């Protein structure tokens, strides 16, 4: 009997990946392709388009000839910005969330009374990551370039236009631009004008389940298959990771740490943080995702490894080295406390110029103590965000963890002790953002009636790391000191 297949195309800041599953979520194809023409804050959009086409073509040629259909859901990193001409050609490099070019104009924007009310409407904090800030900076520094641009878009819109012929943006990514009204589900004109652009320079917002057919001229492999192929616009990587982790109910949060990190909850009612410490983004028409992100995940450990320990910064080797440090040192790092804001910080301070702290340093401390203190500091940051999240969604009992840090059991144990809650990881190793994109593809095509039904399919079993009561008492005291250091 012909099988329907579903794919998740996830466009990240270091690579693009594609995962294809059957109707039961058994993985039948997965591949990724890293970027060579850009790094970190600035990427090459045509290269990302080329990689995406390559991965989709490879999947098309590997699926059984008797397949009934392939539906591809799309995920992309938030906060990117690209200027394009009226033919869709890139006029600029792609600015990612990590681009801090707009930092110099932040003081002026923060003093603007009109800008001050935008957060309650858009849910996006005022920070250099925001496309609103990026555009306001371009208006000041490169007005002619901004005027010449036919479209001001993110990376997924650029791909979507070239693959379908339409300038469209899902409401999930739109809600992370600082230009979008959460309540109206459309562009917020005062924010658009304040950013210095015209409404016609933006794409048309559409639901996460919006479907288009791909253009065959960019995908020659379409001529070699007999089954229909559809594209579902999907959402942002963060919101789709929430869905892929199965976190739709109250009382649970999804926590991920890779290069950076985030912790999020899901709720059905729109909510924006009066204290402006948390973001609110849209998942789909029913759910919004509330949370906080940190700049300082694996990249902080990598910085230490390369700049201080003078060792190779390969992510796998870095994690192994820090895992050994956790195993060799007692909880509390011998009284050493770290606020690891070495790359500035997003939530809860939203300050790209924030700096890191090591406090309580004595001559008895060795390198392993500094390494443990950094890991504990990252965990303390998530505990602080957890406190703020409980203002939005009530008591949180369980943490679903994902990302590269889950390869370290010592880190997972430390996280459980510091958060004072069980931390769970799933046995299934599929990327959560790609899995969330697959969920949207299934819902859009009628394979699933609801997103809630997707959770039953993803129940692959979990491992739980429980907090140690004795250790968590030590961490409670140290967390109070951490809170005084960071004043947040």
Short mmCIF file of N, CA and C in Angstrom, two decimals, residues 240-242 244-247 253-264 297-298 398-408 411-412 415 422-433 462-463:
data_model
loop_
_atom_site.label_atom_id
_atom_site.label_comp_id
_atom_site.label_asym_id
_atom_site.label_seq_id
_atom_site.Cartn_x
_atom_site.Cartn_y
_atom_site.Cartn_z
N UNK A 240 8.55 25.62 16.76
CA UNK A 240 8.38 24.25 16.27
C UNK A 240 9.12 23.25 17.15
N UNK A 241 10.23 23.66 17.77
CA UNK A 241 10.91 22.79 18.73
C UNK A 241 10.00 22.51 19.92
N UNK A 242 9.21 23.51 20.31
CA UNK A 242 8.24 23.33 21.39
C UNK A 242 7.23 22.25 21.01
N UNK A 244 7.66 19.94 18.61
CA UNK A 244 8.37 18.68 18.45
C UNK A 244 8.71 18.01 19.76
N UNK A 245 8.81 18.80 20.83
CA UNK A 245 9.07 18.25 22.17
C UNK A 245 7.78 17.80 22.86
N UNK A 246 6.64 18.07 22.23
CA UNK A 246 5.36 17.68 22.80
C UNK A 246 4.90 18.55 23.95
N UNK A 247 5.43 19.78 24.05
CA UNK A 247 5.09 20.68 25.16
C UNK A 247 3.96 21.60 24.73
N UNK A 253 7.80 22.67 30.60
CA UNK A 253 8.59 23.61 29.82
C UNK A 253 9.60 22.84 28.99
N UNK A 254 9.93 23.38 27.84
CA UNK A 254 10.97 22.81 26.99
C UNK A 254 12.23 23.64 27.12
N UNK A 255 13.34 22.99 27.38
CA UNK A 255 14.63 23.66 27.56
C UNK A 255 15.61 23.08 26.55
N UNK A 256 16.26 23.94 25.82
CA UNK A 256 17.24 23.46 24.85
C UNK A 256 18.53 24.27 24.98
N UNK A 257 19.65 23.57 24.85
CA UNK A 257 20.96 24.23 24.83
C UNK A 257 21.78 23.64 23.70
N UNK A 258 22.16 24.51 22.78
CA UNK A 258 23.10 24.16 21.73
C UNK A 258 24.19 25.20 21.77
N UNK A 259 24.38 25.92 20.68
CA UNK A 259 25.28 27.07 20.68
C UNK A 259 24.76 28.13 21.65
N UNK A 260 23.48 28.42 21.55
CA UNK A 260 22.78 29.30 22.49
C UNK A 260 21.79 28.42 23.26
N UNK A 261 20.74 29.00 23.79
CA UNK A 261 19.78 28.19 24.52
C UNK A 261 18.49 28.94 24.76
N UNK A 262 17.46 28.21 25.19
CA UNK A 262 16.17 28.83 25.47
C UNK A 262 15.34 27.91 26.35
N UNK A 263 14.40 28.50 27.06
CA UNK A 263 13.40 27.74 27.80
C UNK A 263 12.05 28.37 27.51
N UNK A 264 11.04 27.52 27.24
CA UNK A 264 9.75 28.03 26.77
C UNK A 264 8.60 27.22 27.35
N UNK A 297 25.18 29.53 25.56
CA UNK A 297 25.12 28.09 25.72
C UNK A 297 26.48 27.50 25.43
N UNK A 298 26.52 26.60 24.46
CA UNK A 298 27.78 25.96 24.10
C UNK A 298 28.84 26.93 23.62
N UNK A 398 7.77 19.91 35.20
CA UNK A 398 8.66 19.05 34.42
C UNK A 398 9.37 19.84 33.34
N UNK A 399 10.63 19.49 33.11
CA UNK A 399 11.45 20.13 32.08
C UNK A 399 11.81 19.09 31.03
N UNK A 400 11.44 19.34 29.78
CA UNK A 400 11.84 18.47 28.66
C UNK A 400 13.07 19.08 28.00
N UNK A 401 14.18 18.38 28.07
CA UNK A 401 15.45 18.92 27.59
C UNK A 401 15.80 18.37 26.22
N UNK A 402 16.47 19.21 25.43
CA UNK A 402 16.95 18.79 24.11
C UNK A 402 18.18 19.63 23.77
N UNK A 403 18.82 19.28 22.68
CA UNK A 403 20.02 19.99 22.26
C UNK A 403 21.28 19.23 22.62
N UNK A 404 22.40 19.76 22.17
CA UNK A 404 23.67 19.06 22.33
C UNK A 404 24.06 18.78 23.76
N UNK A 405 23.61 19.60 24.72
CA UNK A 405 24.03 19.40 26.10
C UNK A 405 23.49 18.11 26.70
N UNK A 406 22.45 17.53 26.10
CA UNK A 406 21.86 16.31 26.64
C UNK A 406 22.77 15.10 26.50
N UNK A 407 23.88 15.25 25.76
CA UNK A 407 24.87 14.17 25.68
C UNK A 407 25.68 14.05 26.97
N UNK A 408 25.57 15.03 27.86
CA UNK A 408 26.30 15.02 29.13
C UNK A 408 25.34 14.72 30.28
N UNK A 411 25.80 17.13 33.17
CA UNK A 411 25.15 18.44 33.00
C UNK A 411 23.65 18.32 33.27
N UNK A 412 23.02 17.25 32.79
CA UNK A 412 21.60 17.04 33.02
C UNK A 412 21.30 16.92 34.51
N UNK A 415 21.59 20.34 36.03
CA UNK A 415 20.41 21.14 35.69
C UNK A 415 19.23 20.77 36.58
N UNK A 422 12.48 17.58 37.96
CA UNK A 422 12.96 16.52 37.07
C UNK A 422 13.24 17.06 35.68
N UNK A 423 14.30 16.61 35.08
CA UNK A 423 14.65 16.95 33.71
C UNK A 423 14.55 15.68 32.88
N UNK A 424 13.78 15.75 31.79
CA UNK A 424 13.54 14.57 30.96
C UNK A 424 14.16 14.75 29.58
N UNK A 425 14.68 13.65 29.04
CA UNK A 425 15.11 13.63 27.64
C UNK A 425 14.43 12.46 26.97
N UNK A 426 14.10 12.62 25.71
CA UNK A 426 13.44 11.56 24.96
C UNK A 426 14.48 10.62 24.37
N UNK A 427 14.08 9.37 24.20
CA UNK A 427 14.98 8.39 23.60
C UNK A 427 15.16 8.66 22.12
N UNK A 428 14.18 9.31 21.52
CA UNK A 428 14.24 9.59 20.08
C UNK A 428 15.21 10.73 19.80
N UNK A 429 16.10 10.54 18.84
CA UNK A 429 17.13 11.53 18.57
C UNK A 429 16.82 12.50 17.45
N UNK A 430 15.59 12.54 16.97
CA UNK A 430 15.24 13.43 15.86
C UNK A 430 15.24 14.88 16.32
N UNK A 431 15.81 15.76 15.51
CA UNK A 431 15.84 17.19 15.82
C UNK A 431 14.43 17.71 16.07
N UNK A 432 14.24 18.43 17.18
CA UNK A 432 12.90 18.84 17.59
C UNK A 432 12.27 19.88 16.67
N UNK A 433 13.07 20.80 16.13
CA UNK A 433 12.51 21.80 15.21
C UNK A 433 12.03 21.13 13.93
N UNK A 462 11.11 8.17 27.78
CA UNK A 462 11.96 9.23 28.31
C UNK A 462 12.88 8.69 29.39
N UNK A 463 13.97 9.43 29.60
CA UNK A 463 14.83 9.22 30.77
C UNK A 463 14.67 10.43 31.66
#
